[in-house]
Coordinates of C-alpha atoms in Angstrom, one line a residue:
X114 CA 64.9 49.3 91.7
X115 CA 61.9 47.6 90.5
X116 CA 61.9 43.1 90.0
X117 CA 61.2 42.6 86.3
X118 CA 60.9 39.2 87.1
X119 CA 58.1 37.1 89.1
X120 CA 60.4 34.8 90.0
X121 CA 63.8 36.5 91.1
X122 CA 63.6 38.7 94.2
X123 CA 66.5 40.5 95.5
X124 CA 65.8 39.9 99.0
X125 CA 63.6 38.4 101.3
X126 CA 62.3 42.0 102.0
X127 CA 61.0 42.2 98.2
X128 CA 59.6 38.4 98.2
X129 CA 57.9 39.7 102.0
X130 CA 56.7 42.9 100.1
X131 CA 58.1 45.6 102.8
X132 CA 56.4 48.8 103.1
X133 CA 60.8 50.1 103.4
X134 CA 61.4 48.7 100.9
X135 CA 58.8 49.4 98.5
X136 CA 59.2 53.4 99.6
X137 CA 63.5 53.5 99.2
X138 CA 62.6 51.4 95.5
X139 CA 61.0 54.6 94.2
X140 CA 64.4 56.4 95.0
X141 CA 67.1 56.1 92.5
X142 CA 69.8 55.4 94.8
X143 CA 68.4 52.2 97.7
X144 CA 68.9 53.5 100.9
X145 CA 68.4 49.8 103.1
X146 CA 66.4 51.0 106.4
X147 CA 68.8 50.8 109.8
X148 CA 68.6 48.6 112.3
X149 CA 66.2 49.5 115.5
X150 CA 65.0 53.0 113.3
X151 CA 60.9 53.1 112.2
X152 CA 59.3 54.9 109.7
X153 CA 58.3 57.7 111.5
X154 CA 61.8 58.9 113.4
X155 CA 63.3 58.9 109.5
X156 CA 63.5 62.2 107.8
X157 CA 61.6 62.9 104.6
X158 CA 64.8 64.5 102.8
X159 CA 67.9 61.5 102.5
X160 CA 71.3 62.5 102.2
X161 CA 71.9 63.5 98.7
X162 CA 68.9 66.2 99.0
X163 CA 71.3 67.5 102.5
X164 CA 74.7 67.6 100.5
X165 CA 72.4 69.8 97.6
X166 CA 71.5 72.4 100.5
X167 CA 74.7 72.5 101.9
X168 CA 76.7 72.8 98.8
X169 CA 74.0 76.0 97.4
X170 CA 74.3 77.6 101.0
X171 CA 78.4 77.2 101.4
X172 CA 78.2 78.5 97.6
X173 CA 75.7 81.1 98.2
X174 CA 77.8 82.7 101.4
X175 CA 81.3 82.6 99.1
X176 CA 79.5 84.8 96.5
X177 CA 78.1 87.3 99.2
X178 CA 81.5 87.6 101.1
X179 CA 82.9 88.0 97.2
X180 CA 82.1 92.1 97.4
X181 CA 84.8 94.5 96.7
X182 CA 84.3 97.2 99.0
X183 CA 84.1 100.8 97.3
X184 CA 87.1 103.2 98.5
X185 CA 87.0 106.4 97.0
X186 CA 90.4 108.0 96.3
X187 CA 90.8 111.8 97.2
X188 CA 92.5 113.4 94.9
X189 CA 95.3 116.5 96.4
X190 CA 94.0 119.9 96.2
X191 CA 97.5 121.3 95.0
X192 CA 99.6 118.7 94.5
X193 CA 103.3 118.6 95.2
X194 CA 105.4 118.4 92.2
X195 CA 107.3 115.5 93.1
X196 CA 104.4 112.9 93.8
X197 CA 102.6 111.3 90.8
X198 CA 100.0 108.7 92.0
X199 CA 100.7 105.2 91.4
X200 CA 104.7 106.0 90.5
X201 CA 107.3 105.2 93.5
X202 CA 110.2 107.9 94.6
X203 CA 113.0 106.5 96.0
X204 CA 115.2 108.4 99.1
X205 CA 118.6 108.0 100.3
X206 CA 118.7 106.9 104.1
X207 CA 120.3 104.6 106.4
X208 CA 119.4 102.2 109.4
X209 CA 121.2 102.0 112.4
X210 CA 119.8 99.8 115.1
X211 CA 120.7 97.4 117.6
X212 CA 124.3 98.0 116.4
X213 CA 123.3 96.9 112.5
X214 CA 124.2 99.5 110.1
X215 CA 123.2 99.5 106.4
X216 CA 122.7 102.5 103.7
X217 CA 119.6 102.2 102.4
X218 CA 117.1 103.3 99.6
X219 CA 113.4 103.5 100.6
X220 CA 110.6 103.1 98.3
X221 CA 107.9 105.1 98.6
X222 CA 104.1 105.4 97.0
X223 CA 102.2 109.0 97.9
X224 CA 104.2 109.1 101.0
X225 CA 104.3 105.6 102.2
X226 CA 107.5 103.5 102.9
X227 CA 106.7 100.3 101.2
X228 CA 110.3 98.5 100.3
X229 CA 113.7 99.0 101.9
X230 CA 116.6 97.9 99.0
X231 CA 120.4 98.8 99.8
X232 CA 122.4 101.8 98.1
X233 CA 124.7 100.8 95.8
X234 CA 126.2 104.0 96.7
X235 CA 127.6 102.6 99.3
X236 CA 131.3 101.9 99.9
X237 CA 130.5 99.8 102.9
X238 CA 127.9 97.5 102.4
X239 CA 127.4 98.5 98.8
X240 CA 123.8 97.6 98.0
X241 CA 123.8 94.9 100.5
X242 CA 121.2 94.6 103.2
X243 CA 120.2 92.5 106.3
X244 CA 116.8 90.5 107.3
X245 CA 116.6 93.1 110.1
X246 CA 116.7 95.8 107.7
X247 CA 114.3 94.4 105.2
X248 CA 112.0 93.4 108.2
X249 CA 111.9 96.8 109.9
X250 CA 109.8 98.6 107.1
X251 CA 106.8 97.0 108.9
X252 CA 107.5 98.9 112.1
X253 CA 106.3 101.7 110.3
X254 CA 102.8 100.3 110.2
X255 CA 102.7 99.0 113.8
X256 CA 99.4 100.1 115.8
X257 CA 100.6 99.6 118.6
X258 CA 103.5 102.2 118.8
X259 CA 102.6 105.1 121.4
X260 CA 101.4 108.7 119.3
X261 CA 102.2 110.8 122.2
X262 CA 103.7 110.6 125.4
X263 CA 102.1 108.6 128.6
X264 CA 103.0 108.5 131.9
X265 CA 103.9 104.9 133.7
X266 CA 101.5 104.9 136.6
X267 CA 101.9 101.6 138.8
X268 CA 103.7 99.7 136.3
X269 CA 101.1 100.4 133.8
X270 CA 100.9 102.5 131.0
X271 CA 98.5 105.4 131.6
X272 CA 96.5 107.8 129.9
X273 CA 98.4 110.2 126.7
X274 CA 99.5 113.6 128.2
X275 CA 101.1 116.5 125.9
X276 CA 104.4 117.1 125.4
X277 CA 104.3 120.2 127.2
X278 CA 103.3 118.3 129.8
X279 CA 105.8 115.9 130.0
X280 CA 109.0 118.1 129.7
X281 CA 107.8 120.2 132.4
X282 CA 107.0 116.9 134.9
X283 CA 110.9 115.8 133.5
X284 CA 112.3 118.6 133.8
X285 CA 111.1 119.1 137.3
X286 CA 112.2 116.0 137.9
X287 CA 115.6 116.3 136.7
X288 CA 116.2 119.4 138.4
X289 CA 115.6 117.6 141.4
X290 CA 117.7 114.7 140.8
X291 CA 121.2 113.7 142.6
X292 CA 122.4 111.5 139.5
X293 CA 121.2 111.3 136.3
X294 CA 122.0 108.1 134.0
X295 CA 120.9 108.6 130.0
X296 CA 121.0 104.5 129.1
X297 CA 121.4 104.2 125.7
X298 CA 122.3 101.8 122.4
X299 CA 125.5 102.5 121.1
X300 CA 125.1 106.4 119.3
X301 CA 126.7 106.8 115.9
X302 CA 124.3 110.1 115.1
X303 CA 126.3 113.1 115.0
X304 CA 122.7 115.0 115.7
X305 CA 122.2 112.8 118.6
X306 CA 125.4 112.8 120.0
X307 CA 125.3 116.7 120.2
X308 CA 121.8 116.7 121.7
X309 CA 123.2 114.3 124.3
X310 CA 126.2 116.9 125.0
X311 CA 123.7 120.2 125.0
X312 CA 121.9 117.7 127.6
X313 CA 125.0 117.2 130.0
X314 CA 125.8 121.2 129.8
X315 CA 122.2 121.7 131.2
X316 CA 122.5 119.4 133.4
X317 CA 126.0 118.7 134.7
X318 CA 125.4 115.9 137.2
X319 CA 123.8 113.9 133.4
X320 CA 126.5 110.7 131.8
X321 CA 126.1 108.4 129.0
X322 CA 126.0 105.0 129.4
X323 CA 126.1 102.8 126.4
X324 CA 124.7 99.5 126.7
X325 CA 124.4 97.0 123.8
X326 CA 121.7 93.9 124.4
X327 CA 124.4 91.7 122.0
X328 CA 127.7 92.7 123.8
X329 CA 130.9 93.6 121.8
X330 CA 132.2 95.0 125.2
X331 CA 134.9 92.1 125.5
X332 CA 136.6 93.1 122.2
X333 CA 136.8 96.6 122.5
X334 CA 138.4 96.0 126.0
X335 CA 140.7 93.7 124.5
X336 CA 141.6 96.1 121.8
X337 CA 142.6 98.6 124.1
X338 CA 144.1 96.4 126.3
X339 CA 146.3 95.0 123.1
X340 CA 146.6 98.3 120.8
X341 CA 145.3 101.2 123.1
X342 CA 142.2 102.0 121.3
X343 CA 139.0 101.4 122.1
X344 CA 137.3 100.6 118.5
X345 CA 136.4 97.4 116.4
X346 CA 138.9 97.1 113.5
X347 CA 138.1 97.0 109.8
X348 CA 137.9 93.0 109.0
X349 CA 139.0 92.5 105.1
X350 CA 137.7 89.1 104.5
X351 CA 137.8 89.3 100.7
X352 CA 142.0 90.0 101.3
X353 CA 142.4 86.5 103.5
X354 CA 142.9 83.3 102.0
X355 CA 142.2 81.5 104.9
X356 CA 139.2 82.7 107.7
X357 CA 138.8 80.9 110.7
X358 CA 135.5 81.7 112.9
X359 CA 135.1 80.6 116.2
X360 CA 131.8 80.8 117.5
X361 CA 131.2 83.7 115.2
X362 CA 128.2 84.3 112.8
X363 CA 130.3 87.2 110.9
X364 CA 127.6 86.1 108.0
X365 CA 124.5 86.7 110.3
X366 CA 124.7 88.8 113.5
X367 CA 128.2 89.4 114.3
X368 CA 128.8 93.6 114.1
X369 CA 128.5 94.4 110.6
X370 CA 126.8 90.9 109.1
X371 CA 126.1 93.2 105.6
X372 CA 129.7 94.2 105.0
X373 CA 131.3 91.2 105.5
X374 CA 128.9 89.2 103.5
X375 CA 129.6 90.9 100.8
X376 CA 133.4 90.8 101.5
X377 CA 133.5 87.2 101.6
X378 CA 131.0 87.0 98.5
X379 CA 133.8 88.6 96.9
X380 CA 136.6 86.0 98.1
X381 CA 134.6 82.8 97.0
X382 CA 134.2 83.9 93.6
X383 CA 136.3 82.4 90.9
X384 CA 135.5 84.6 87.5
X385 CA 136.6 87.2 89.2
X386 CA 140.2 85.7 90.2
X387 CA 142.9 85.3 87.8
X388 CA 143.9 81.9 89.2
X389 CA 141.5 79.1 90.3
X390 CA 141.7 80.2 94.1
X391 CA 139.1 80.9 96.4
X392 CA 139.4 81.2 100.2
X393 CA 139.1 78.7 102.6
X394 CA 136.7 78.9 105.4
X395 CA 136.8 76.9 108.5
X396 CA 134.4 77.2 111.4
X397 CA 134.9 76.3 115.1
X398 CA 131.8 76.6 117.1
X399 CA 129.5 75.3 119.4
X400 CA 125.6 75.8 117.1
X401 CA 124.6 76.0 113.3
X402 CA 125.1 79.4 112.7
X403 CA 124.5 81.0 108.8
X404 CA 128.6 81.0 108.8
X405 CA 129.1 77.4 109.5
X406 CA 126.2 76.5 107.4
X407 CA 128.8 77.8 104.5
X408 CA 132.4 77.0 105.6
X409 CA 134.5 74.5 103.8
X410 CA 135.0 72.8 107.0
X411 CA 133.2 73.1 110.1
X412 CA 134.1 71.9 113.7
X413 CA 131.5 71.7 116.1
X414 CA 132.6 71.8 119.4
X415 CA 130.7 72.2 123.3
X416 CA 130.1 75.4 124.1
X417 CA 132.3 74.8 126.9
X418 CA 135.3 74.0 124.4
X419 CA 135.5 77.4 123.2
X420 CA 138.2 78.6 125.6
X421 CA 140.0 76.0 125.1
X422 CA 140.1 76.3 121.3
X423 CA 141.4 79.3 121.1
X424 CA 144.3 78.7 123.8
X425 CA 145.0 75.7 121.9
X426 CA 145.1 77.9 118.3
X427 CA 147.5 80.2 119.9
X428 CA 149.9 77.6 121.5
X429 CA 149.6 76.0 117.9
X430 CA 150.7 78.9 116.2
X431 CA 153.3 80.5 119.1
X432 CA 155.3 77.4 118.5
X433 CA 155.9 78.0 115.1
X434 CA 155.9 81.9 114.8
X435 CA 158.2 81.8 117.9
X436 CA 155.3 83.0 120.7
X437 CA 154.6 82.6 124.1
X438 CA 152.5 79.6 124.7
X439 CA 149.7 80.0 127.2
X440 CA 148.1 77.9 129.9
X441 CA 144.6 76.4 129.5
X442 CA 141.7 73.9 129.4
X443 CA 142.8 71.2 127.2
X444 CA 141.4 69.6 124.6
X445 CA 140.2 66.0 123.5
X446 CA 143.3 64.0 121.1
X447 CA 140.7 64.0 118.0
X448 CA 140.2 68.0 118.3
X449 CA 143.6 69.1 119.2
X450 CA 144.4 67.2 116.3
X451 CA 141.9 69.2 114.4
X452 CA 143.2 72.8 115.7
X453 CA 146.6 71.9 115.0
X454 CA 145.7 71.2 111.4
X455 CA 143.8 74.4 111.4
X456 CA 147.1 76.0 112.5
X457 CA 148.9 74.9 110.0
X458 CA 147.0 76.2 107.4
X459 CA 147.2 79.6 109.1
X460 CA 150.9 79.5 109.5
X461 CA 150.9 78.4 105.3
X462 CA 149.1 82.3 104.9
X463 CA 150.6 84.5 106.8
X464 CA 149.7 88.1 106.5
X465 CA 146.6 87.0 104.0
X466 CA 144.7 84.9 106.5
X467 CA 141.8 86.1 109.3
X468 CA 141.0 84.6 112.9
X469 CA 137.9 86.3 114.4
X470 CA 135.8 85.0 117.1
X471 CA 132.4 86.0 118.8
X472 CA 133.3 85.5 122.6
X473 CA 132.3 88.2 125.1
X474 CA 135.8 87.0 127.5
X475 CA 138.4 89.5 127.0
X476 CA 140.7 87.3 127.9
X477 CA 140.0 85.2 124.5
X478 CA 140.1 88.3 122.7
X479 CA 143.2 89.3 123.3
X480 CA 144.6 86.0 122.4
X481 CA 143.0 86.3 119.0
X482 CA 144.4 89.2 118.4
X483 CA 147.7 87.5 119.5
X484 CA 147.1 85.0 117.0
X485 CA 146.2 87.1 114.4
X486 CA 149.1 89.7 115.7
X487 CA 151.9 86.3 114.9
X488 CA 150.5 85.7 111.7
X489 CA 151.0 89.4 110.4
X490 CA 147.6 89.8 109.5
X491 CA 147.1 93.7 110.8
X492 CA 148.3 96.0 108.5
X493 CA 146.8 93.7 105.7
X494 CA 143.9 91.8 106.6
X495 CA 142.7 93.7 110.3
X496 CA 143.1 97.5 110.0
X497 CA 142.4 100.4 112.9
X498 CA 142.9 103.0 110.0
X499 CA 139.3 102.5 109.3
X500 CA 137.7 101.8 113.0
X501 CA 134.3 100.9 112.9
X502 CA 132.3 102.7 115.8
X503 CA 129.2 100.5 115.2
X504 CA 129.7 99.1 118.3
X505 CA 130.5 101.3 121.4
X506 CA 128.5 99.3 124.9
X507 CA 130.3 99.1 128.1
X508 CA 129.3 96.1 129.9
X509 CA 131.6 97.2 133.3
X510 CA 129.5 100.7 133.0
X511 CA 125.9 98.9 133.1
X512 CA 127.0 97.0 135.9
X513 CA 128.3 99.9 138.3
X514 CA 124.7 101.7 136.9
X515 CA 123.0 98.6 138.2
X516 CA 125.1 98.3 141.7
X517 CA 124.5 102.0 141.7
X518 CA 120.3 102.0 141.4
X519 CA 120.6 99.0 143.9
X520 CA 122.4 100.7 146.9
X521 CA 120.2 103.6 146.3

């Protein structure tokens, strides 16, 4: 910026006529010279002339890492009638895993699994389907899954032998073998459940052991215990007027999450009631599940408090159906009060109401299914007509296994 003037000056560095000065005036935008720096350590481009460079070189690299790369598509030599490119086929299948069970429909493009929806088909969950199942398309495409068999070589996973190979170093193996222990999930497969019994013919000295990582064990024994078989009973929770959970996500992980989601769906919709009447949900537990995150009324207890819940429920209720009362924990004045409300409601729906809980103490169980037993709710709302077999584990089975590998 240039004095038009003789007699103004906008500093004492224009009156002094400084070399700086005179140098940055020629510049459109003044850059004042910094303290302690000379002439000759400055750099002859400024700052706008290194914001220009950097902006045309980020610009510059975009563009070039813009490229589509060129994949050529290879058409088939005689192709199958029921593939067209770029139009999906759908087939029927189901999932069963970790003791989740869903019908399924399974989109496909030229032979690749690319969306799981649920079969509407389906009596049980009908079209219904879990984050599990949704998620477990991607373990199709997982790089690390093993394409052959390997053999575990101190602790490590060694090198990829045939199959050939590997029966024959099993089968020697087996042949050899005092005990043999198959550990498996809970098997629903009709195909896999005669392979396992073809197994145990060649090999008599071969059992099952069923083992599932999220234990039902506790129920089934308690079922047995109460009713003499060993089998999870159908749950009906669009039938009950009033469900009480206690510690158990029936909406998220608990046995058959897809089925009784839609169940309950079904129950907490009023257009399709003919009177204004939906169920009531109240949940008794010890975290934020999915379930409590949707009940009516939720009462969140210590984990340590569960026991005593439920021995307070059934004293609750045995004094009004006429029941045996129980000893137990006790509870705080403020939540007995609360369980004995929750009773009452119970006894105000009997034979349309639901008690289920999630604990893995058989003891517990079977006095939910004495609750549920005084309010008439088998027959109506809990039926063994329809067992479910989804989950089958024996926790008192691992543990012998285990005390079994570890005396030898």
């Amino acid at each position: 910026m240039k004095n038009i003037k003789d007699n103004v000056w906008i500093g004492t560095e224009q009156l002094n006529q400084n070399a700086e000065l005179a140098q940055a005036e020629q510049s459109e935008f003044v850059e004042l010279p910094v303290a302690g720096e000379s002439v000759e350590t400055r750099l002859e481009s400024n700052r706008r002339d290194f914001l220009k460079y950097l902006g045309f070189g980020i610009g510059a690299a975009t563009i070039a890492a813009c490229d589509i790369p060129v994949r050529k598509a290879i058409p088939y030599v005689v192709k199958p009638d029921s593939i067209v490119p770029g139009v999906a086929n759908y087939y029927a299948s189901t999932f069963a895993q970790g003791g989740d069970y869903c019908s399924i429909l399974v989109k496909t493009r030229e032979g690749r699994p690319i969306k799981i929806e649920g079969n509407t088909l389906s009596s049980v969950t009908k079209g219904g389907t879990s984050a599990r199942v949704q998620a477990s398309v991607l373990s199709l495409y997982d790089t690390s899954r093993l394409d052959g068999p390997r053999m575990i070589q101190n602790g490590q996973i060694g090198e990829a032998m045939s199959w050939e190979a590997a029966d024959s170093a099993i089968t020697t193996k087996l042949k050899t073998a005092g005990q043999v222990r198959i550990v498996a999930p809970t098997v629903m497969s009709p195909v896999t459940k005669q392979a396992i019994t073809d197994f145990k013919a060649t090999f008599p000295n071969a059992e099952l052991v069923m083992y599932d990582a999220v234990s039902s064990s506790a129920l089934l024994q308690a079922n047995e215990l109460s009713f003499g078989m060993r089998a999870v009973p159908s749950y009906h929770f669009d039938k009950a007027k009033v469900i009480v959970g206690i510690d158990c996500d029936f909406l998220g992980t608990w046995i058959s999450p897809t089925e009784y989601a839609r169940q309950y769906a079904a129950g907490r919709k009023l257009q399709q009631m003919k009177s204004a009447e939906m169920s009531r949900h109240i949940q008794v537990e010890s975290y934020m599940s999915l379930t409590g995150s949707n009940a009516d009324n939720r009462v969140p207890v210590k984990p340590s408090e569960i026991g005593a819940v439920i021995v307070a429920l059934h004293n609750e209720v045995a004094a009004a159906a006429g029941g045996s009362r129980v000893s137990g924990p006790s509870l705080s004045a403020d939540k007995q009060a609360k369980v004995a409300q929750i009773a009452k409601e119970l006894l105000a729906h009997r034979g349309n109401s639901l008690v289920v809980s999630g604990s893995n103490n058989q003891s517990e169980q079977v006095l939910v299914n004495a609750i549920n037993q005084m309010l008439s709710n088998y027959g109506e709302t809990i039926s063994f007509a329809r067992a479910s077999y989804q989950r089958q584990g024996d926790d008192k089975a691992m543990q012998q296994l285990v005390s079994d590998m570890n005396g030898g």
